[in-house]
Amino acid sequence: MAPTNTSDPYRSAETPSGLRPYVSSGRTPILGLVSGLCAGTLAAIGLSVLYAYGTLYIPIVQIEFLLTVAFGALVGASSATVMHRFMVRSRAVVVGTAFLLGVLAWAASWLPWIYGTFQRFEAPISPADVLNPFFLVGAIPQIYGTGTWSIGHSSEAVSGPLLGAVWLVEALTIVVCSTATGLATMKDQVFCEPCGSWCTVLEDRARYDAGAGESVRAALRERGDLSVLTSAPRPSAKDRWLSLKLGFCTGCGETNVLALDEVKQTVDKQGHAHASPKAYLAFHCVSRGDMAELRRALGA
């Protein structure tokens, strides 16, 4: 496979003979932003009730932690998925929105939790009470001082600094999981601006020896030599290699990219293999002709 022609429009002034890095336009349609905010807000409010009562009536720490993770992840996924569908290309907007909605979800979960806590301990209050800021200012310190649950067979309720630490971990878990889900939704996303659609991204199209990584990266980034992808040595180790990703528009075919991940594989005590990919070469643009030739050569 010959090096890409230097007259290719995918070239840049900084790397005249290499591949141009793919850079998202970062465009954010207003409808996509509003739709994502609405979807995330509805999810935060609706799921907060299920989450609050789940933590109140399931006295198993492991399950409560899983509920917390799921709560945050679902809120982040609800907004990020909708924004993706509405063609929001800005990673900062998607991730920032997921973060803000994670904070909203955490705050919203306090209302049904406090209501359920008072109902459970036979101190009935009305739903309007938990919407009263003055009531909340008094209720939260009261719960902080007395506690509502104990550990193991102990009759003494967890309260004070220890309860505060649990609340802090809970808040961080919800916000981090929501944000991480938004970030994961945007991972490996490539958008074709000419036809306005997301590109198809194929992972693990070829594997190369990790020791040849620098030469492969230099050939692509500095010289634009795609022939290295068919001639580079295959992995010599079973636990570490470079993995090739290809992205292309199935509509107009104008946007075509490739990337490399460095993959490390570990085996747990049960003998299950777990691969951990890390970006080694970010997406770089190639021409339509070079992508077609590369896919034929690799059988992708």
Tab-separated table of C-alpha atoms in Angstrom:
chain	number	residue	atom	x	y	z
A	1	MET	CA	0.000	0.000	0.000
A	2	ALA	CA	1.563	3.266	-1.076
A	3	PRO	CA	1.883	6.338	1.148
A	4	THR	CA	-1.010	8.739	0.860
A	5	ASN	CA	-0.677	11.389	-1.827
A	6	THR	CA	0.531	14.739	-0.421
A	7	SER	CA	-2.164	16.543	-2.418
A	8	ASP	CA	-4.856	14.772	-0.418
A	9	PRO	CA	-7.267	17.310	1.112
A	10	TYR	CA	-6.917	15.524	4.467
A	11	ARG	CA	-3.421	16.953	4.869
A	12	SER	CA	-2.624	19.856	7.218
A	13	ALA	CA	-0.006	22.599	7.149
A	14	GLU	CA	1.613	21.257	10.342
A	15	THR	CA	2.032	17.713	9.004
A	16	PRO	CA	2.296	18.051	5.212
A	17	SER	CA	3.264	14.424	4.664
A	18	GLY	CA	1.496	12.791	7.589
A	19	LEU	CA	-2.065	12.169	8.620
A	20	ARG	CA	-4.201	14.983	9.970
A	21	PRO	CA	-5.685	14.333	13.439
A	22	TYR	CA	-9.461	14.100	13.464
A	23	VAL	CA	-10.965	17.031	15.359
A	24	SER	CA	-14.645	17.164	16.152
A	25	SER	CA	-16.488	20.320	15.170
A	26	GLY	CA	-17.954	20.443	18.673
A	27	ARG	CA	-21.286	21.684	17.336
A	28	THR	CA	-24.183	21.576	19.755
A	29	PRO	CA	-27.672	21.920	18.279
A	30	ILE	CA	-29.907	23.796	20.727
A	31	LEU	CA	-32.636	21.182	20.333
A	32	GLY	CA	-30.153	18.470	21.273
A	33	LEU	CA	-28.997	20.330	24.363
A	34	VAL	CA	-32.544	21.078	25.539
A	35	SER	CA	-33.691	17.506	24.839
A	36	GLY	CA	-30.757	16.059	26.742
A	37	LEU	CA	-31.388	18.329	29.722
A	38	CYS	CA	-35.078	17.439	29.763
A	39	ALA	CA	-34.441	13.713	29.485
A	40	GLY	CA	-31.806	13.800	32.215
A	41	THR	CA	-33.954	15.900	34.533
A	42	LEU	CA	-36.950	13.580	34.152
A	43	ALA	CA	-34.717	10.573	34.796
A	44	ALA	CA	-33.134	12.225	37.845
A	45	ILE	CA	-36.505	13.028	39.385
A	46	GLY	CA	-38.215	9.762	38.517
A	47	LEU	CA	-35.350	7.463	39.468
A	48	SER	CA	-34.621	9.365	42.677
A	49	VAL	CA	-37.857	8.003	44.190
A	50	LEU	CA	-36.993	4.395	43.324
A	51	TYR	CA	-33.427	4.878	44.514
A	52	ALA	CA	-34.416	6.496	47.813
A	53	TYR	CA	-36.913	3.783	48.752
A	54	GLY	CA	-34.546	1.088	47.552
A	55	THR	CA	-31.834	2.262	49.937
A	56	LEU	CA	-34.360	2.581	52.758
A	57	TYR	CA	-35.834	-0.903	52.535
A	58	ILE	CA	-32.930	-3.030	51.263
A	59	PRO	CA	-30.557	-3.332	54.253
A	60	ILE	CA	-27.724	-4.928	52.286
A	61	VAL	CA	-24.684	-2.712	51.795
A	62	GLN	CA	-23.567	-4.331	48.542
A	63	ILE	CA	-26.992	-3.950	46.943
A	64	GLU	CA	-27.284	-0.367	48.147
A	65	PHE	CA	-23.934	0.434	46.553
A	66	LEU	CA	-25.041	-1.147	43.273
A	67	LEU	CA	-28.229	0.918	43.419
A	68	THR	CA	-26.149	4.056	43.864
A	69	VAL	CA	-23.939	3.197	40.885
A	70	ALA	CA	-26.936	2.315	38.721
A	71	PHE	CA	-28.771	5.496	39.717
A	72	GLY	CA	-25.911	7.748	38.652
A	73	ALA	CA	-25.175	5.773	35.490
A	74	LEU	CA	-28.792	5.774	34.306
A	75	VAL	CA	-29.133	9.520	34.790
A	76	GLY	CA	-25.960	10.169	32.802
A	77	ALA	CA	-26.957	7.689	30.109
A	78	SER	CA	-30.417	9.204	29.692
A	79	SER	CA	-29.085	12.639	28.792
A	80	ALA	CA	-26.027	11.476	26.842
A	81	THR	CA	-28.032	9.034	24.713
A	82	VAL	CA	-30.605	11.654	23.781
A	83	MET	CA	-27.921	14.234	22.991
A	84	HIS	CA	-26.120	11.689	20.834
A	85	ARG	CA	-29.343	11.015	18.937
A	86	PHE	CA	-29.747	14.748	18.352
A	87	MET	CA	-26.212	14.989	16.941
A	88	VAL	CA	-24.521	16.883	19.781
A	89	ARG	CA	-20.813	16.650	18.900
A	90	SER	CA	-19.278	18.503	21.842
A	91	ARG	CA	-17.795	16.123	24.380
A	92	ALA	CA	-17.499	18.962	26.901
A	93	VAL	CA	-21.218	19.719	26.614
A	94	VAL	CA	-22.272	16.069	26.959
A	95	VAL	CA	-19.952	15.368	29.890
A	96	GLY	CA	-20.674	18.695	31.580
A	97	THR	CA	-24.416	18.093	31.304
A	98	ALA	CA	-24.027	14.584	32.751
A	99	PHE	CA	-22.076	16.060	35.668
A	100	LEU	CA	-24.713	18.702	36.420
A	101	LEU	CA	-27.501	16.136	36.170
A	102	GLY	CA	-25.601	13.859	38.540
A	103	VAL	CA	-25.575	16.679	41.085
A	104	LEU	CA	-29.289	17.260	40.463
A	105	ALA	CA	-30.037	13.552	40.890
A	106	TRP	CA	-28.161	13.428	44.187
A	107	ALA	CA	-30.007	16.503	45.475
A	108	ALA	CA	-33.391	15.235	44.272
A	109	SER	CA	-32.912	11.885	46.003
A	110	TRP	CA	-32.843	13.595	49.398
A	111	LEU	CA	-36.506	14.599	49.171
A	112	PRO	CA	-38.117	11.134	48.878
A	113	TRP	CA	-35.466	9.703	51.214
A	114	ILE	CA	-36.263	12.160	53.993
A	115	TYR	CA	-39.994	11.672	53.438
A	116	GLY	CA	-39.618	7.884	53.539
A	117	THR	CA	-37.372	8.047	56.604
A	118	PHE	CA	-39.898	10.007	58.645
A	119	GLN	CA	-42.723	7.730	57.482
A	120	ARG	CA	-40.735	4.647	58.376
A	121	PHE	CA	-40.061	5.847	61.915
A	122	GLU	CA	-43.675	6.809	62.448
A	123	ALA	CA	-43.111	10.533	62.283
A	124	PRO	CA	-45.495	11.229	59.412
A	125	ILE	CA	-45.013	14.362	57.392
A	126	SER	CA	-46.684	15.633	54.253
A	127	PRO	CA	-44.995	15.693	50.814
A	128	ALA	CA	-45.166	19.485	51.003
A	129	ASP	CA	-42.899	19.447	54.059
A	130	VAL	CA	-39.913	18.074	52.139
A	131	LEU	CA	-40.289	20.880	49.632
A	132	ASN	CA	-39.984	23.419	52.435
A	133	PRO	CA	-36.355	24.589	52.777
A	134	PHE	CA	-36.875	25.503	56.442
A	135	PHE	CA	-38.053	21.977	57.205
A	136	LEU	CA	-35.037	20.451	55.423
A	137	VAL	CA	-32.606	22.709	57.300
A	138	GLY	CA	-33.902	21.207	60.526
A	139	ALA	CA	-34.491	17.621	59.353
A	140	ILE	CA	-31.043	16.894	57.913
A	141	PRO	CA	-29.093	17.863	61.077
A	142	GLN	CA	-31.597	15.847	63.120
A	143	ILE	CA	-30.965	12.713	61.043
A	144	TYR	CA	-27.214	13.433	61.100
A	145	GLY	CA	-27.271	13.468	64.887
A	146	THR	CA	-29.481	10.434	65.502
A	147	GLY	CA	-28.907	8.225	62.444
A	148	THR	CA	-31.383	5.844	60.842
A	149	TRP	CA	-29.524	2.559	60.358
A	150	SER	CA	-26.921	0.415	62.080
A	151	ILE	CA	-24.094	-1.860	60.987
A	152	GLY	CA	-24.406	-5.602	61.480
A	153	HIS	CA	-26.124	-6.626	64.721
A	154	SER	CA	-25.278	-3.397	66.508
A	155	SER	CA	-28.226	-1.560	68.033
A	156	GLU	CA	-26.456	1.789	67.829
A	157	ALA	CA	-27.362	3.782	64.719
A	158	VAL	CA	-24.611	5.213	62.545
A	159	SER	CA	-24.572	8.976	63.016
A	160	GLY	CA	-22.313	12.001	63.122
A	161	PRO	CA	-19.052	12.090	61.121
A	162	LEU	CA	-19.318	8.458	60.027
A	163	LEU	CA	-22.789	9.033	58.592
A	164	GLY	CA	-21.516	12.222	56.966
A	165	ALA	CA	-18.703	10.244	55.326
A	166	VAL	CA	-21.243	7.728	53.973
A	167	TRP	CA	-23.313	10.576	52.534
A	168	LEU	CA	-20.207	12.063	50.914
A	169	VAL	CA	-19.239	8.751	49.308
A	170	GLU	CA	-22.813	8.352	48.091
A	171	ALA	CA	-22.813	11.824	46.515
A	172	LEU	CA	-19.443	11.271	44.837
A	173	THR	CA	-20.532	7.875	43.496
A	174	ILE	CA	-23.702	9.269	41.913
A	175	VAL	CA	-21.959	12.261	40.324
A	176	VAL	CA	-18.904	10.288	39.161
A	177	CYS	CA	-21.013	7.494	37.631
A	178	SER	CA	-23.245	9.988	35.830
A	179	THR	CA	-20.232	11.880	34.467
A	180	ALA	CA	-18.363	8.704	33.508
A	181	THR	CA	-21.378	7.409	31.601
A	182	GLY	CA	-21.576	10.656	29.640
A	183	LEU	CA	-17.875	10.388	28.839
A	184	ALA	CA	-18.203	6.740	27.796
A	185	THR	CA	-21.061	7.626	25.432
A	186	MET	CA	-18.767	10.001	23.534
A	187	LYS	CA	-15.814	7.610	23.432
A	188	ASP	CA	-14.738	6.693	19.900
A	189	GLN	CA	-17.452	8.817	18.325
A	190	VAL	CA	-16.692	10.245	14.890
A	191	PHE	CA	-19.104	12.538	13.081
A	192	CYS	CA	-19.344	13.106	9.343
A	193	GLU	CA	-20.098	16.797	8.878
A	194	PRO	CA	-20.784	16.613	5.106
A	195	CYS	CA	-23.800	14.306	5.527
A	196	GLY	CA	-24.595	14.985	9.193
A	197	SER	CA	-24.409	11.476	10.631
A	198	TRP	CA	-22.334	9.444	13.056
A	199	CYS	CA	-19.697	7.214	11.498
A	200	THR	CA	-19.375	3.477	11.958
A	201	VAL	CA	-16.371	2.565	14.119
A	202	LEU	CA	-14.965	-0.966	13.905
A	203	GLU	CA	-12.687	-2.079	16.732
A	204	ASP	CA	-9.843	-4.582	16.792
A	205	ARG	CA	-9.542	-4.835	12.999
A	206	ALA	CA	-5.879	-5.881	13.273
A	207	ARG	CA	-3.328	-6.485	15.998
A	208	TYR	CA	0.335	-5.519	16.051
A	209	ASP	CA	3.320	-6.145	18.274
A	210	ALA	CA	3.486	-3.524	21.035
A	211	GLY	CA	7.247	-3.257	20.600
A	212	ALA	CA	6.736	-1.886	17.088
A	213	GLY	CA	4.360	0.793	18.326
A	214	GLU	CA	6.652	3.791	17.940
A	215	SER	CA	7.625	2.915	14.384
A	216	VAL	CA	3.987	2.286	13.413
A	217	ARG	CA	2.857	5.541	14.985
A	218	ALA	CA	5.635	7.526	13.347
A	219	ALA	CA	4.902	6.003	9.936
A	220	LEU	CA	1.272	7.040	10.198
A	221	ARG	CA	1.490	10.391	11.941
A	222	GLU	CA	4.649	11.725	10.335
A	223	ARG	CA	4.765	10.094	6.901
A	224	GLY	CA	1.194	9.000	6.234
A	225	ASP	CA	2.453	5.551	5.253
A	226	LEU	CA	-0.567	3.254	5.532
A	227	SER	CA	1.394	0.285	4.202
A	228	VAL	CA	2.787	-0.156	7.711
A	229	LEU	CA	-0.624	-1.426	8.796
A	230	THR	CA	-0.292	-4.475	6.572
A	231	SER	CA	3.420	-5.047	7.113
A	232	ALA	CA	3.877	-4.405	10.865
A	233	PRO	CA	4.689	-7.500	12.940
A	234	ARG	CA	1.866	-9.320	14.685
A	235	PRO	CA	1.836	-9.588	18.520
A	236	SER	CA	4.681	-11.535	20.096
A	237	ALA	CA	3.120	-11.463	23.573
A	238	LYS	CA	-0.290	-12.731	24.624
A	239	ASP	CA	-0.886	-10.033	27.224
A	240	ARG	CA	-0.027	-6.833	25.323
A	241	TRP	CA	-0.602	-5.592	21.780
A	242	LEU	CA	-1.732	-2.690	19.610
A	243	SER	CA	-5.265	-2.793	18.258
A	244	LEU	CA	-6.435	-0.990	15.109
A	245	LYS	CA	-9.758	0.864	14.924
A	246	LEU	CA	-11.325	2.041	11.685
A	247	GLY	CA	-14.068	4.636	11.386
A	248	PHE	CA	-15.911	5.574	8.210
A	249	CYS	CA	-19.124	7.183	7.015
A	250	THR	CA	-21.492	4.702	5.419
A	251	GLY	CA	-23.465	7.553	3.848
A	252	CYS	CA	-21.391	9.924	1.765
A	253	GLY	CA	-18.054	8.235	2.540
A	254	GLU	CA	-16.270	11.577	3.017
A	255	THR	CA	-15.104	10.989	6.590
A	256	ASN	CA	-12.612	8.180	7.230
A	257	VAL	CA	-10.360	7.745	10.244
A	258	LEU	CA	-8.110	5.230	11.953
A	259	ALA	CA	-6.713	4.913	15.472
A	260	LEU	CA	-4.582	2.607	17.601
A	261	ASP	CA	-5.189	1.377	21.144
A	262	GLU	CA	-2.620	-0.217	23.390
A	263	VAL	CA	-4.279	-3.241	24.984
A	264	LYS	CA	-3.086	-4.982	28.142
A	265	GLN	CA	-4.708	-8.245	29.150
A	266	THR	CA	-4.872	-9.630	32.671
A	267	VAL	CA	-6.285	-12.875	34.019
A	268	ASP	CA	-8.233	-12.944	37.286
A	269	LYS	CA	-8.246	-15.700	39.889
A	270	GLN	CA	-11.127	-17.447	38.131
A	271	GLY	CA	-9.102	-17.619	34.910
A	272	HIS	CA	-11.132	-14.984	33.057
A	273	ALA	CA	-9.192	-12.675	30.735
A	274	HIS	CA	-9.814	-8.923	30.910
A	275	ALA	CA	-8.533	-6.560	28.228
A	276	SER	CA	-7.838	-2.916	29.139
A	277	PRO	CA	-7.440	-0.679	26.073
A	278	LYS	CA	-5.758	2.728	26.280
A	279	ALA	CA	-5.514	5.238	23.454
A	280	TYR	CA	-2.112	5.022	21.738
A	281	LEU	CA	-2.796	6.971	18.533
A	282	ALA	CA	-5.906	9.158	18.411
A	283	PHE	CA	-8.153	9.151	15.352
A	284	HIS	CA	-6.396	10.458	12.240
A	285	CYS	CA	-8.020	11.146	8.887
A	286	VAL	CA	-7.370	9.224	5.687
A	287	SER	CA	-8.882	9.544	2.232
A	288	ARG	CA	-11.840	7.511	1.007
A	289	GLY	CA	-9.650	5.610	-1.442
A	290	ASP	CA	-7.060	4.734	1.194
A	291	MET	CA	-9.752	3.547	3.590
A	292	ALA	CA	-11.294	1.325	0.927
A	293	GLU	CA	-7.893	-0.151	0.091
A	294	LEU	CA	-7.042	-0.632	3.757
A	295	ARG	CA	-10.339	-2.383	4.483
A	296	ARG	CA	-9.784	-4.721	1.530
A	297	ALA	CA	-6.243	-5.522	2.654
A	298	LEU	CA	-7.359	-6.242	6.238
A	299	GLY	CA	-10.621	-7.929	5.328
A	300	ALA	CA	-12.527	-5.315	7.345
